[in-house]
Short mmCIF file of C-alpha atoms in Angstrom, two decimals:
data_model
loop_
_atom_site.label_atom_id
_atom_site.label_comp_id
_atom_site.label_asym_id
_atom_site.label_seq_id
_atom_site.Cartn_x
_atom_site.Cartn_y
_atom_site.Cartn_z
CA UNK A 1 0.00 0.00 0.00
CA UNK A 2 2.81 2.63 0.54
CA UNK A 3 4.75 1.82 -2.74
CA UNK A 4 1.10 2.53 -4.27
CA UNK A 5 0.93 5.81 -2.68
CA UNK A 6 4.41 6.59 -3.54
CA UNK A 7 3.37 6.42 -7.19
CA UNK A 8 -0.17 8.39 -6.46
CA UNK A 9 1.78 11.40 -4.65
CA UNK A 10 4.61 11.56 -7.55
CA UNK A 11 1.77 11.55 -10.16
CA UNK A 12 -0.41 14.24 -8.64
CA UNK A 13 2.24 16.29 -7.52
CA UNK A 14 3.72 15.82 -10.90
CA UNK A 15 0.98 17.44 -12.48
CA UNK A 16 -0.60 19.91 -10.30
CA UNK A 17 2.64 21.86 -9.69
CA UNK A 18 2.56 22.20 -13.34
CA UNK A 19 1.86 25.90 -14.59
CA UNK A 20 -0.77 24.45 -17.35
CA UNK A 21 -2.46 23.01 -14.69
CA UNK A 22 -2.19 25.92 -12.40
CA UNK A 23 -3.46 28.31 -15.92
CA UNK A 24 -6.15 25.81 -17.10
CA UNK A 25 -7.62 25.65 -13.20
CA UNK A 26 -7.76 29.51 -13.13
CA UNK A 27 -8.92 30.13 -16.81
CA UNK A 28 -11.99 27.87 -17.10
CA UNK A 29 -13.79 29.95 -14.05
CA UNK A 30 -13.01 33.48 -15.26
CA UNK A 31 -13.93 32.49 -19.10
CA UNK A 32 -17.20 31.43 -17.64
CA UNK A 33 -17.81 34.31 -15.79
CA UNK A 34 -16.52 36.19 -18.87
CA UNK A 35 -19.04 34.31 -21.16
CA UNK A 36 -22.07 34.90 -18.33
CA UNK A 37 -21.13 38.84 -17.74
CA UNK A 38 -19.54 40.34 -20.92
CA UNK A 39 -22.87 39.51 -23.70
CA UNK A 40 -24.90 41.90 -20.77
CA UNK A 41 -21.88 44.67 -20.41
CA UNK A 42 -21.52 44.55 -24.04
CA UNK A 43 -25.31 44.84 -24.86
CA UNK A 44 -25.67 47.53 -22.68
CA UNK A 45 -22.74 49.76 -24.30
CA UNK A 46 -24.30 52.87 -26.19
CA UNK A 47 -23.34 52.59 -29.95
CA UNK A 48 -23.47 55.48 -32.26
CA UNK A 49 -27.15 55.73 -34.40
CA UNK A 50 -27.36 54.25 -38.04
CA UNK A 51 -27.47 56.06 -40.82
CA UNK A 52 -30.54 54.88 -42.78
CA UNK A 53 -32.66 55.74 -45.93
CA UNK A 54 -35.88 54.64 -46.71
CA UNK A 55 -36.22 54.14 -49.90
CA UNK A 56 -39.97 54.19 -50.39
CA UNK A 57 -41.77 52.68 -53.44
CA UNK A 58 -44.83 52.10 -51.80
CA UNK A 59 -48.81 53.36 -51.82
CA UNK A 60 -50.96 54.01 -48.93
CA UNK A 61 -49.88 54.93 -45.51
CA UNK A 62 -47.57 52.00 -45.57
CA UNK A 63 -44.76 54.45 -45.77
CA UNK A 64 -45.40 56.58 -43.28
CA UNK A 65 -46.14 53.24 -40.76
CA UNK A 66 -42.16 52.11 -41.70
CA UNK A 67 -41.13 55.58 -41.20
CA UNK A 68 -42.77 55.79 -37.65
CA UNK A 69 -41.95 52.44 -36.34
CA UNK A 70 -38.21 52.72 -37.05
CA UNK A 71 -38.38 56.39 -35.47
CA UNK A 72 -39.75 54.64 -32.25
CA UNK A 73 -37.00 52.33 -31.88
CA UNK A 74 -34.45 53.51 -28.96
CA UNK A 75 -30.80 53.03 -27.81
CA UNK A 76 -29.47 52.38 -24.72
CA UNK A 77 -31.27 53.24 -20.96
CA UNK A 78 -32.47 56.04 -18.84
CA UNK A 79 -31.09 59.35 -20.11
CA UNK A 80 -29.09 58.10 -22.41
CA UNK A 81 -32.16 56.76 -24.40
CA UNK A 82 -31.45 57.73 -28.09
CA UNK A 83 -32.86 56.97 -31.26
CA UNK A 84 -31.58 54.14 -32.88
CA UNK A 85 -32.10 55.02 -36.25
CA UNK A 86 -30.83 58.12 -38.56
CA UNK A 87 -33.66 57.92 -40.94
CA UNK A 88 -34.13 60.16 -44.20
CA UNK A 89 -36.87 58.71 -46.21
CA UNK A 90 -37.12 59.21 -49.75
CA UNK A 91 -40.36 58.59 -52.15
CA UNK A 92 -39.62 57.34 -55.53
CA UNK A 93 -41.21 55.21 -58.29
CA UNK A 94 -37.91 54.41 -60.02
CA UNK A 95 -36.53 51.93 -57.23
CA UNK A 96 -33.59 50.34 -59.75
CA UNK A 97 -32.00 53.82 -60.32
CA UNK A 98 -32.16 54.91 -56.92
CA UNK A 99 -30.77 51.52 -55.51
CA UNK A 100 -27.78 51.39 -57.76
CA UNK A 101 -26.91 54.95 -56.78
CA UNK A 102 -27.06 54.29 -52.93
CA UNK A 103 -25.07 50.63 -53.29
CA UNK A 104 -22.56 53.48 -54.54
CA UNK A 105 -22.55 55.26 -51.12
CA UNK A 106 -22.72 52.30 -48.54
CA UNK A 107 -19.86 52.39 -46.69
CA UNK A 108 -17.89 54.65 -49.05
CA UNK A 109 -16.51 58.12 -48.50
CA UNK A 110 -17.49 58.99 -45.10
CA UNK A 111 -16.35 57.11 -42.06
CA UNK A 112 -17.93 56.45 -38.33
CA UNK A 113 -21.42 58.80 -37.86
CA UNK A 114 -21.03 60.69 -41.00
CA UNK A 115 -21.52 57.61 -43.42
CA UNK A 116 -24.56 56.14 -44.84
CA UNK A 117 -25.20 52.50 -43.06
CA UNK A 118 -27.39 51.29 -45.40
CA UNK A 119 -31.40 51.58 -47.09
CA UNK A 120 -34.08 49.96 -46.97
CA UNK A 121 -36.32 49.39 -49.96
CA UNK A 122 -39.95 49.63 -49.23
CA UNK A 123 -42.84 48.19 -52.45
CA UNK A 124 -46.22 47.30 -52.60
CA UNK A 125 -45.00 43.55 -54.04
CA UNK A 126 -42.15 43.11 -51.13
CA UNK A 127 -45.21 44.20 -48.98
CA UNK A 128 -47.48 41.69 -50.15
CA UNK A 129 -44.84 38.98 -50.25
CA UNK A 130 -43.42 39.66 -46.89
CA UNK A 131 -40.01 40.50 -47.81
CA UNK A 132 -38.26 43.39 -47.30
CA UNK A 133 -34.56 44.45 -49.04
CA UNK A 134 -32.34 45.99 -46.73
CA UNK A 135 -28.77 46.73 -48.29
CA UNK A 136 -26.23 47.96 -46.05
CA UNK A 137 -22.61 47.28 -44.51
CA UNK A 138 -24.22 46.49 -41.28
CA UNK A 139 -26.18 43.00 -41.88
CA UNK A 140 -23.40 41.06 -40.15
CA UNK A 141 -24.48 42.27 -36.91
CA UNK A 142 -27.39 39.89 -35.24
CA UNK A 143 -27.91 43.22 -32.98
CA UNK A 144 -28.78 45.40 -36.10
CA UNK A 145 -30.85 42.90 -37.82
CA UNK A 146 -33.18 41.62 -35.06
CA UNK A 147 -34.06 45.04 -34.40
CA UNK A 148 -35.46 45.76 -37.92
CA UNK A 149 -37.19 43.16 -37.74
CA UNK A 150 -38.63 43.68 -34.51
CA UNK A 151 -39.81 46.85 -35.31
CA UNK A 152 -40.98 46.21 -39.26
CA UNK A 153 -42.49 42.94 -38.88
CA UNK A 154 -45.98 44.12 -37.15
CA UNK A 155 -45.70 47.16 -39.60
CA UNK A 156 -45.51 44.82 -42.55
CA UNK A 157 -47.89 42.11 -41.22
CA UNK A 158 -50.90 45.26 -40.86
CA UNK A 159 -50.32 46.94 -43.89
CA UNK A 160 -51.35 42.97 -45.77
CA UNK A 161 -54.25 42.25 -43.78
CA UNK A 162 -55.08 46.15 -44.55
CA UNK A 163 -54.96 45.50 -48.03
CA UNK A 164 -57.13 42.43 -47.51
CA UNK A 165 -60.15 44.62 -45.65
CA UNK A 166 -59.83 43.02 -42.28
CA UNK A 167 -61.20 45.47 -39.61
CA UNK A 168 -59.06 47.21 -36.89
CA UNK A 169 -59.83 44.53 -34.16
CA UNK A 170 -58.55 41.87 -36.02
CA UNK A 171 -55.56 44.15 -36.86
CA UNK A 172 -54.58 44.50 -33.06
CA UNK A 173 -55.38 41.23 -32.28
CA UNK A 174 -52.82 39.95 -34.93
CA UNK A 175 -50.25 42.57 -34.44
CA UNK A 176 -49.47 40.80 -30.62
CA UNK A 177 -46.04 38.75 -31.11
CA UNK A 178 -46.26 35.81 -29.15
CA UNK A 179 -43.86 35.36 -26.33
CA UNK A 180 -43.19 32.11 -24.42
CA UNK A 181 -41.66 32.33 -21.76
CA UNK A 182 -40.33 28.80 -20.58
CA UNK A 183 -40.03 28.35 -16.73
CA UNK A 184 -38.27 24.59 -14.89
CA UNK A 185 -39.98 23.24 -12.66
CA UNK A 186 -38.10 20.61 -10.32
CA UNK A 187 -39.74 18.32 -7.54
CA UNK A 188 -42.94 20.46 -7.62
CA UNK A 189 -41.54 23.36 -7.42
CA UNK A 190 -40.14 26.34 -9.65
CA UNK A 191 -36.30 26.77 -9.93
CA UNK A 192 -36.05 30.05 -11.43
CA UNK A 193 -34.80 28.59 -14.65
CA UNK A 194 -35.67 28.96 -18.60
CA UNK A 195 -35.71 26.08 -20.72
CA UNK A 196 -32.33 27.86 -22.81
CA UNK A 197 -30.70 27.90 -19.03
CA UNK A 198 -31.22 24.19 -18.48
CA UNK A 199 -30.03 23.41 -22.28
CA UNK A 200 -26.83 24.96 -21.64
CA UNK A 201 -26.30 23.68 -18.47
CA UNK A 202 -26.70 19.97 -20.02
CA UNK A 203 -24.70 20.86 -22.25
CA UNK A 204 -21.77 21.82 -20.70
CA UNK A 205 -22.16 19.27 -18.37
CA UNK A 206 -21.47 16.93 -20.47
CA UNK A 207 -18.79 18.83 -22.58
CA UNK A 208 -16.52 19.27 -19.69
CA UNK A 209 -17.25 15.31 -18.56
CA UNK A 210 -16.37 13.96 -22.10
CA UNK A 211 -13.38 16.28 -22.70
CA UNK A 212 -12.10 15.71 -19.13
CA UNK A 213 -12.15 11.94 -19.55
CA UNK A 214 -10.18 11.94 -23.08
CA UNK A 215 -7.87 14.72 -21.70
CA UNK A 216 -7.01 12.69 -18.30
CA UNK A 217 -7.22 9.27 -19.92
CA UNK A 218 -4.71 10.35 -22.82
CA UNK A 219 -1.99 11.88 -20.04
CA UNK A 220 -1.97 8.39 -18.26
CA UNK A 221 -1.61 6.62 -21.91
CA UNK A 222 1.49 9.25 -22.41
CA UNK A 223 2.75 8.93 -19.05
CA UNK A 224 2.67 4.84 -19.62
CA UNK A 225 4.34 5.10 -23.20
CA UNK A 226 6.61 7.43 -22.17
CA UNK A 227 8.22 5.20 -19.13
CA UNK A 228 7.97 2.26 -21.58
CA UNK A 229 10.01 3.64 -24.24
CA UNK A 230 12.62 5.12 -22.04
CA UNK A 231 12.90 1.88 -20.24
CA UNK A 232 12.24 3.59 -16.88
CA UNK A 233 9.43 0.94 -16.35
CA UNK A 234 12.35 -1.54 -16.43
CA UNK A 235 13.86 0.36 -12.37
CA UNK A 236 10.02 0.68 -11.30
CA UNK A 237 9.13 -2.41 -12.14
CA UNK A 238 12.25 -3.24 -9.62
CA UNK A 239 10.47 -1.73 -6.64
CA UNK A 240 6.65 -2.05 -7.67
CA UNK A 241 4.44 -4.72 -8.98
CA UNK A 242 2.81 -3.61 -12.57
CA UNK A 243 -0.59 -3.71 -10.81
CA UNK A 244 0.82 -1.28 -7.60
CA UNK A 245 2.05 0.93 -10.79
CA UNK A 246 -0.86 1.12 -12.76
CA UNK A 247 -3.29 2.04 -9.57
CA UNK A 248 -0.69 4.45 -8.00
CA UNK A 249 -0.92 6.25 -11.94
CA UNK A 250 -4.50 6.39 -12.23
CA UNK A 251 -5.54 7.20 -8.59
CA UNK A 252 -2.83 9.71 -9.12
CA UNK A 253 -3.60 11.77 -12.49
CA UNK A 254 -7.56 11.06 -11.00
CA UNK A 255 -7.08 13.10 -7.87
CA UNK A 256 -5.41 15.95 -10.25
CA UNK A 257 -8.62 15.77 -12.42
CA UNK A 258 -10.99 15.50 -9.22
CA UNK A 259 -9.32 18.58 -8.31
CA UNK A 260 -9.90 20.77 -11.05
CA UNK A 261 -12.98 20.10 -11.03
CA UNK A 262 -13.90 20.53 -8.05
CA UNK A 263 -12.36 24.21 -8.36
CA UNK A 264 -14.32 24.28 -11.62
CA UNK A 265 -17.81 23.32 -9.94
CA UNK A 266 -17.24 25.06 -6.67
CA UNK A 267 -16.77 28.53 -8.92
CA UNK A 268 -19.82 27.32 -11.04
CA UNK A 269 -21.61 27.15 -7.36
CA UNK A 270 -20.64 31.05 -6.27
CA UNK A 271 -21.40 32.32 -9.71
CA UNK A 272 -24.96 31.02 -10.28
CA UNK A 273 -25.77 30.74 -6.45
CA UNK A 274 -24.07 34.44 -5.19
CA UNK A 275 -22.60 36.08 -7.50
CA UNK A 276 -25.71 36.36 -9.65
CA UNK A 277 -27.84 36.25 -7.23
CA UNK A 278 -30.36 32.64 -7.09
CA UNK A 279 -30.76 30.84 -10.09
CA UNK A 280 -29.04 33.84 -11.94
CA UNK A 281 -31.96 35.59 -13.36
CA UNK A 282 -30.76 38.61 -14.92
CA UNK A 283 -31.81 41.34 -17.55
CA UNK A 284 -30.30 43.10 -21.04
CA UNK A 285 -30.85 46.02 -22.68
CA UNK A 286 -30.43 44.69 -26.43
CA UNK A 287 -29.57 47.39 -28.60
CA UNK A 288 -33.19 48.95 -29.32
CA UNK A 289 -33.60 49.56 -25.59
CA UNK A 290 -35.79 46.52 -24.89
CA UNK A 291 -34.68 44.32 -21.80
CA UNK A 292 -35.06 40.33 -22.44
CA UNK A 293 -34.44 38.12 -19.81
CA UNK A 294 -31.45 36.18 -19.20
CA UNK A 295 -31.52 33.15 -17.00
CA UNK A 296 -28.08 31.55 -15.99
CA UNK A 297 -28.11 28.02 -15.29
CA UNK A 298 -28.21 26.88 -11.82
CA UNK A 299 -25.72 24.45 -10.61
CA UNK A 300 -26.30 22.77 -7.08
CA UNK A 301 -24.29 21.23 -4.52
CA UNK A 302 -25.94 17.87 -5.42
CA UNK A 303 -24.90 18.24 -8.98
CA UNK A 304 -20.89 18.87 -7.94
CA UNK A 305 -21.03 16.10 -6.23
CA UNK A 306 -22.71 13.67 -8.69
CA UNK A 307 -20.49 15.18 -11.66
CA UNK A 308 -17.46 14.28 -9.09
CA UNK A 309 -18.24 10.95 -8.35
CA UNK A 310 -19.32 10.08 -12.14
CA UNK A 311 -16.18 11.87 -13.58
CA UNK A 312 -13.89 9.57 -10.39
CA UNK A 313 -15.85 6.43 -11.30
CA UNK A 314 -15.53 7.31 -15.30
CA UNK A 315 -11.54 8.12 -14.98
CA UNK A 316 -11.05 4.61 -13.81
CA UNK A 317 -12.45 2.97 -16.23
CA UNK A 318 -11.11 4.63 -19.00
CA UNK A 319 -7.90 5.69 -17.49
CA UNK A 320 -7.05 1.92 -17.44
CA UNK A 321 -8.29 1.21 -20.90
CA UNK A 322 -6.44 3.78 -22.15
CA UNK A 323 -3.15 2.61 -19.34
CA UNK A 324 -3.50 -0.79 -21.55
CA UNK A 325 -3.20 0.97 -24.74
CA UNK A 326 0.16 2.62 -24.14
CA UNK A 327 1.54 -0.61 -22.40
CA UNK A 328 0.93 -2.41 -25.24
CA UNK A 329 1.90 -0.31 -27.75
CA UNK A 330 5.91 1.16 -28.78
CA UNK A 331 5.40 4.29 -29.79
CA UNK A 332 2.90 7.60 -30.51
CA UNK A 333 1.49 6.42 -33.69
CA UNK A 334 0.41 3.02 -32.67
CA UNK A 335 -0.85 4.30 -29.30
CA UNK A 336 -3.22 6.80 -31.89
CA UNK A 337 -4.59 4.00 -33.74
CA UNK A 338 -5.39 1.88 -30.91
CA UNK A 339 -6.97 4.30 -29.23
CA UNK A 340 -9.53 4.93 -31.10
CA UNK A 341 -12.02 2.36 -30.04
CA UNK A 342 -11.87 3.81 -26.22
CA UNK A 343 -12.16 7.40 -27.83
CA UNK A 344 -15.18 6.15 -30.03
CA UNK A 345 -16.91 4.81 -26.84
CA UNK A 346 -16.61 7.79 -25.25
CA UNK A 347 -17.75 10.02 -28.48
CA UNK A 348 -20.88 7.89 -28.13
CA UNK A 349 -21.38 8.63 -24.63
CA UNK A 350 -21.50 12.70 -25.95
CA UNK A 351 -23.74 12.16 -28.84
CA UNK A 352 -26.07 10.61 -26.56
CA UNK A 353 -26.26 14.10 -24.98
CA UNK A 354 -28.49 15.31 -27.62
CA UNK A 355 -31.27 12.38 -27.18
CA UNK A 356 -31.45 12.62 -23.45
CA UNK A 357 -32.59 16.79 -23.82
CA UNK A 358 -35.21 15.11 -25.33
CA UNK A 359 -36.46 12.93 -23.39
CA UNK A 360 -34.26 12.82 -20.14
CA UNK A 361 -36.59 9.71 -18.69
CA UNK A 362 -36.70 7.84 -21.52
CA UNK A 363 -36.05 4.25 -22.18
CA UNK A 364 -32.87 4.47 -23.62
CA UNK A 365 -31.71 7.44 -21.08
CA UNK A 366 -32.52 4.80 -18.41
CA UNK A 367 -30.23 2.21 -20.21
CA UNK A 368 -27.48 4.15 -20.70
CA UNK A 369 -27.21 5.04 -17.33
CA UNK A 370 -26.86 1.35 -16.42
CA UNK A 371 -23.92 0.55 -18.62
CA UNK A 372 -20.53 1.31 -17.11
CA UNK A 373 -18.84 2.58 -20.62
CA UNK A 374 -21.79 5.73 -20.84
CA UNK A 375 -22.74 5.97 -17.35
CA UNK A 376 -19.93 8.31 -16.47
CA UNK A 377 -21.49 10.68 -19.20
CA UNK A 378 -25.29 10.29 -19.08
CA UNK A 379 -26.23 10.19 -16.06
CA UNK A 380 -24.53 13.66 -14.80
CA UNK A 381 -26.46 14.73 -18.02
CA UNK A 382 -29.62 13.78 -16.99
CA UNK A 383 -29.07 15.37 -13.30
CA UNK A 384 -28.52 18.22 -14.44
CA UNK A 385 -31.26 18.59 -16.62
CA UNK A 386 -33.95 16.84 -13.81
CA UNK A 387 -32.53 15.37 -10.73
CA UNK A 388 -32.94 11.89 -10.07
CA UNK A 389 -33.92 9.61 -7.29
CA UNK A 390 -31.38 8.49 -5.06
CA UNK A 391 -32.07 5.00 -6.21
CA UNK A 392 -31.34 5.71 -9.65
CA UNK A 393 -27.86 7.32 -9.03
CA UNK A 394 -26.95 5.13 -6.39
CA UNK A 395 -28.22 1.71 -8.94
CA UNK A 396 -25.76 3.71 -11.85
CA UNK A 397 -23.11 4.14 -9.11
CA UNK A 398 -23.18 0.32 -8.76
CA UNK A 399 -23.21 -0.70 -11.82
CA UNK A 400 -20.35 1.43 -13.19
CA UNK A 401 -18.55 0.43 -10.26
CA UNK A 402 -18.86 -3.06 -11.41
CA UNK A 403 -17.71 -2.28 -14.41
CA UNK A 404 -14.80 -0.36 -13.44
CA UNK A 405 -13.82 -3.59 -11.08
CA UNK A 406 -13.82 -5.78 -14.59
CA UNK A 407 -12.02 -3.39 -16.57
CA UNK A 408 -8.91 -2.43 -14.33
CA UNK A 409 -8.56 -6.09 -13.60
CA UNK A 410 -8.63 -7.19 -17.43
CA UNK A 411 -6.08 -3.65 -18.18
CA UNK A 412 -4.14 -4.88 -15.25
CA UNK A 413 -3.36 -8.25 -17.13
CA UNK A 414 -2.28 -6.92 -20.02
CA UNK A 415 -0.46 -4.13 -18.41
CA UNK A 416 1.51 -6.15 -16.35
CA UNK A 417 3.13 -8.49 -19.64
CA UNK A 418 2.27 -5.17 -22.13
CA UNK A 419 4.85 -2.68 -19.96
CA UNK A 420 7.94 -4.85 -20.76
CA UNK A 421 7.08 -6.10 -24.45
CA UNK A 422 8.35 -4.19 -27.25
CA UNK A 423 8.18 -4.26 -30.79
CA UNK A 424 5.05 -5.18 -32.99
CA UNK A 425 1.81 -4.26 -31.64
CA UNK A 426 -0.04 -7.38 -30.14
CA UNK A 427 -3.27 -8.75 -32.32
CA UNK A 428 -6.49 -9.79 -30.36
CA UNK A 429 -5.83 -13.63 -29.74
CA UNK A 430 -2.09 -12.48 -28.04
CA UNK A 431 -4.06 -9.62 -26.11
CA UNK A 432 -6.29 -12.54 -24.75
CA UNK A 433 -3.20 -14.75 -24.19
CA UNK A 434 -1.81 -12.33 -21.88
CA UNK A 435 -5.15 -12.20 -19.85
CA UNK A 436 -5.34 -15.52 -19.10
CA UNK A 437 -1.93 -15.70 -18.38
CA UNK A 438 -1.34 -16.62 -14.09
#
């Protein structure tokens, strides 16, 4: 037991002294934070008014309804509530003439608050049809975009049922946008949570399992390689059984990963918990001066801890899988190619994300959760986006545990005769000759 410990302390030390590790710990927190805080600082920022002509083809009061919606549309908060829009409108029947000179002045000449952003070409078909033409150096920006539309698509939607003689209650009613608004509820009760919040917080979830496993898994297959090819095995073996070796490596480079992660989920904790105050409800100001409401996801103590157990139980497993790959292969290229089936495993695991939005409780959720190669990665997933019964997690717990027993004892065999073979690659019928080997 103390030789294994030996190799545990070299390999954690080894790796959390290191100033990646140290960088990578810090970073992940303060780009969330970034990612959380930023969109809303940004959002918020007064930008300068666009320059806009209307370029209006139209007949009717269609006109003046485009020219009066985009004059209500408004920058930024309190006093420093602007318009958002620089509009000169111009009537004219010859549209082509008129277009081809402006494309001529987009962008060109004048720079910053002076220029011309772009026009907008307003006709009785276009009208009809639905479709507006808006030509300008501007349609990259979401920002921009969403708020033309926003503010032209109840104009646009009136002026056709107006044409079609429908009355003016029928116009009100069908000028009201819907607007869902999504809340999670939990156990019976609300959480505070949009359906967009929980999305993403499945989602990363399981991004930061599946990229933690391969990242972990693919330093102990280095770390094994690496002591195999500079015969370093050859003194360690010396001192420590192969078994005592592999164990002290993956407990080892585990407690480094149960580490950061724990650093990663405790600042996930103060951020949606304190920092943002509950669940993390806040508001933006988009850039026409309406606030929509931003929900960050909520990540509980219970959820750390089942992500931390999951991610332990999940290391193991495929820490020694991928252990057995670099003892039985010679060098980086082979280790590549016969890695692939653990890595494939493991994609699986993270495509299964997707299904389990779906339908968290489903059949095949339920499955997955039971077998020890997806476990690690589905089950975290489906706490996060509902949490389970204790029976549930404590049944997947089990089961993956059971695995993990099989697989560390089958990567132990071929560990132990793998670390001190070299040369070709063993097939499948030598791989199981090593197993059963006493």
């Amino acid at each position: 037991m103390n030789k294994i410990m030996a190799v545990i302390r070299r390999e954690f030390i080894e790796r959390v002294r290191t100033r990646a590790f140290i960088i990578g710990t810090l970073i992940v927190p303060l780009m969330t934070f970034g990612f959380a805080y930023l969109p809303q600082l940004m959002l918020k920022r007064d930008t300068r008014p666009r320059n806009v002509v209307l370029v209006d083809a139209s007949t009717g009061s269609t006109g003046d309804s485009v020219e009066a919606a985009l004059g209500r549309v408004q920058m930024g908060t309190g006093e420093n509530r602007r318009a958002r829009y620089n509009l000169v409108r111009l009537r004219t029947p010859d549209v082509e003439r008129v277009r081809d000179s402006l494309i001529r002045q987009v962008g060109v000449g004048r720079d910053g608050a002076d220029g011309l952003d772009g026009f907008l070409v307003l006709t009785d078909p276009d009208v009809d049809a639905g479709k507006l033409n808006y030509f300008g150096t501007n349609v990259a920006s979401i920002n921009d975009m969403r708020s033309l539309e926003r503010a032209l698509g109840p104009v646009v939607r009136t002026s056709r049922m107006m044409r079609l003689g429908a009355d003016s209650a029928v116009l009100a009613a069908a000028t009201v946008d819907l607007d869902l608004q999504t809340s999670k509820v939990t156990k019976g009760r609300l959480t505070g949570e949009s359906g967009e919040s929980s999305f993403w917080l499945a989602y990363i979830t399981s991004f930061v399992m599946y990229f933690s496993l391969i990242m972990y898994g693919i330093q102990v297959m280095g770390a094994v390689l690496e002591e195999k090819s500079n015969r370093i095995v050859e003194v360690l073996i010396s001192s420590v059984t192969p078994f005592e070796l592999l164990m002290g490596k993956v407990i080892g480079v585990a407690g480094a990963g149960l580490l950061q992660l724990g650093i990663w989920g405790g600042a996930g904790f103060y951020l949606t918990r304190f920092a943002a105050g509950g669940a993390g409800a806040a508001d933006q100001v988009a850039v026409d001066g309406t606030r929509q409401s931003m929900s960050l996801p909520s990540v509980s103590v219970e959820l750390v801890l089942v992500v931390l157990t999951f991610f332990l139980l999940g290391f193991l497993l495929y820490s020694a899988l991928y252990a057995a790959v670099g003892a039985m292969c010679s060098s980086q290229q082979e280790t590549q190619q016969a890695a692939q089936p653990v890595t494939i495993l493991l994609a699986v695991g993270f495509i299964a994300m997707f299904t389990l939005i779906n339908d968290p409780s489903s059949s095949l959720a339920k499955i997955l959760s039971f077998i020890p190669f997806f476990s690690p990665l589905v089950l975290p997933v489906r706490y996060a986006l509902s949490p389970l019964p204790l029976e549930q997690v404590l049944g997947a717990v089990a089961a993956t545990l059971a695995g993990v027993v099989v697989i560390v004892w089958l990567a132990g065999r071929i560990y132990r005769i793998g670390i001190l073979s070299y040369g070709k690659k063993p097939s499948l019928a030598e791989l199981w000759s090593w197993v059963r080997t006493t």
